Amino acid sequence: MSEKPVLDLLIAAPRGFCAGVDRAIRIVELAIEKHGAPVYVRHEIVHNKFVVDSLKARGAIFVEELTEVPNDAPVVFSAHGVPKSVPANAEARGLDYLDATCPLVSKVHRQAERLVAAGHHIIFIGHAGHPEVIGTFGQVPEGAMTLVENVRDAEALTPANPDNLAFLTQTTLSVDDTAEVVRTLQRRFPSISAPRGEDICYATSNRQAAVKAIAATCDAVLVIGAPNSSNSVRLVEVAEREGIRAALIQRATDLDWSFLDGVAKLGLTAGASAPELLVRELVDHLATRFTVNESEVETTRESIAFKLPRGLETAA
Ligand code: SF4
């Protein structure tokens, strides 16, 4: 019997679930415990098929719009946040709703409201069509915010009043790309107000720093996450920026073995919405073909946890 080739596996830490994702999933679980199935969830609670399927199996029904929720059923809003019109509609219909918006996304929402109240026009750095962006735009009157996705957009911007601008960002952007966009905005509009704190969240920054640290010594990097998960896609880009081949896979069965051709040292991480179980599944899968020498590279330790909404804490 021939011996299996050796594969050195560097696993980034922190990786996987962040405090906002943890909280959102817990809210759906506790809502099912409290109200019984079914509990409706507006949009994927977090962008991960495995998580969504597990919650479906426990009695969650995922819909895209409130109009799909019956009058007598409880509904949870996803971690990405929703426009103000969504809770307003839910209240108007007397729906029992729970808001699983990540507190760090809510913080950006409140900043947007304050800036508009202070008379600023907001330049929002983010990805068009992402639910977080739709939710944040929905906190302020139409026309109060302009989206820029990249440096090109920032260069092309022609605001009506260039002296009255402020910027905010999506929480799950690339730290490096965003810094470039911000530099462009500050060069073009020197009086633009910056957010009080960093809008890119701790989990996004930490996971990017961790993948950067392992990419430097790896031949290739695998990221476990969904293609619609912004922070997961950013992790692939961060690794690629380091000059490393990188790929996003949803779970072990998606792995194309040819990706590992010529790879002696593989880096592995997971997006903020990907459960650790999927990391372990991939390690086991790799072990079917390789003798895996696994080690973890920890760049920082996270201890953040968010409170559950009122009414659910006691059920925890
Ligand atoms: Fe909150 Fe950041 Fe996690 Fe998004 S990635 S849910 S903003 S902690």
Short mmCIF file of C-alpha atoms in Angstrom, two decimals, residues 3 55 58 103 118 124 127 133 156 159 161 175 208 210 212 308 310:
data_model
loop_
_atom_site.label_atom_id
_atom_site.label_comp_id
_atom_site.label_asym_id
_atom_site.label_seq_id
_atom_site.Cartn_x
_atom_site.Cartn_y
_atom_site.Cartn_z
CA GLU A 3 1.87 6.01 1.69
CA LEU A 55 -32.65 25.86 10.83
CA ARG A 58 -35.88 22.71 13.03
CA PRO A 103 -25.51 45.32 16.70
CA ALA A 118 -26.89 67.02 11.01
CA PHE A 124 -21.59 54.93 1.55
CA HIS A 127 -21.40 46.50 -2.57
CA VAL A 133 -26.38 48.02 1.92
CA ALA A 156 -16.20 59.87 -10.64
CA PRO A 159 -21.80 65.64 -5.32
CA ASN A 161 -22.37 70.05 -2.19
CA VAL A 175 -9.79 46.62 4.88
CA GLN A 208 -8.54 39.26 7.04
CA ALA A 210 -5.40 36.11 10.12
CA LYS A 212 -2.92 37.42 5.51
CA LEU A 308 -30.04 38.73 22.91
CA ARG A 310 -35.47 41.48 25.20
#
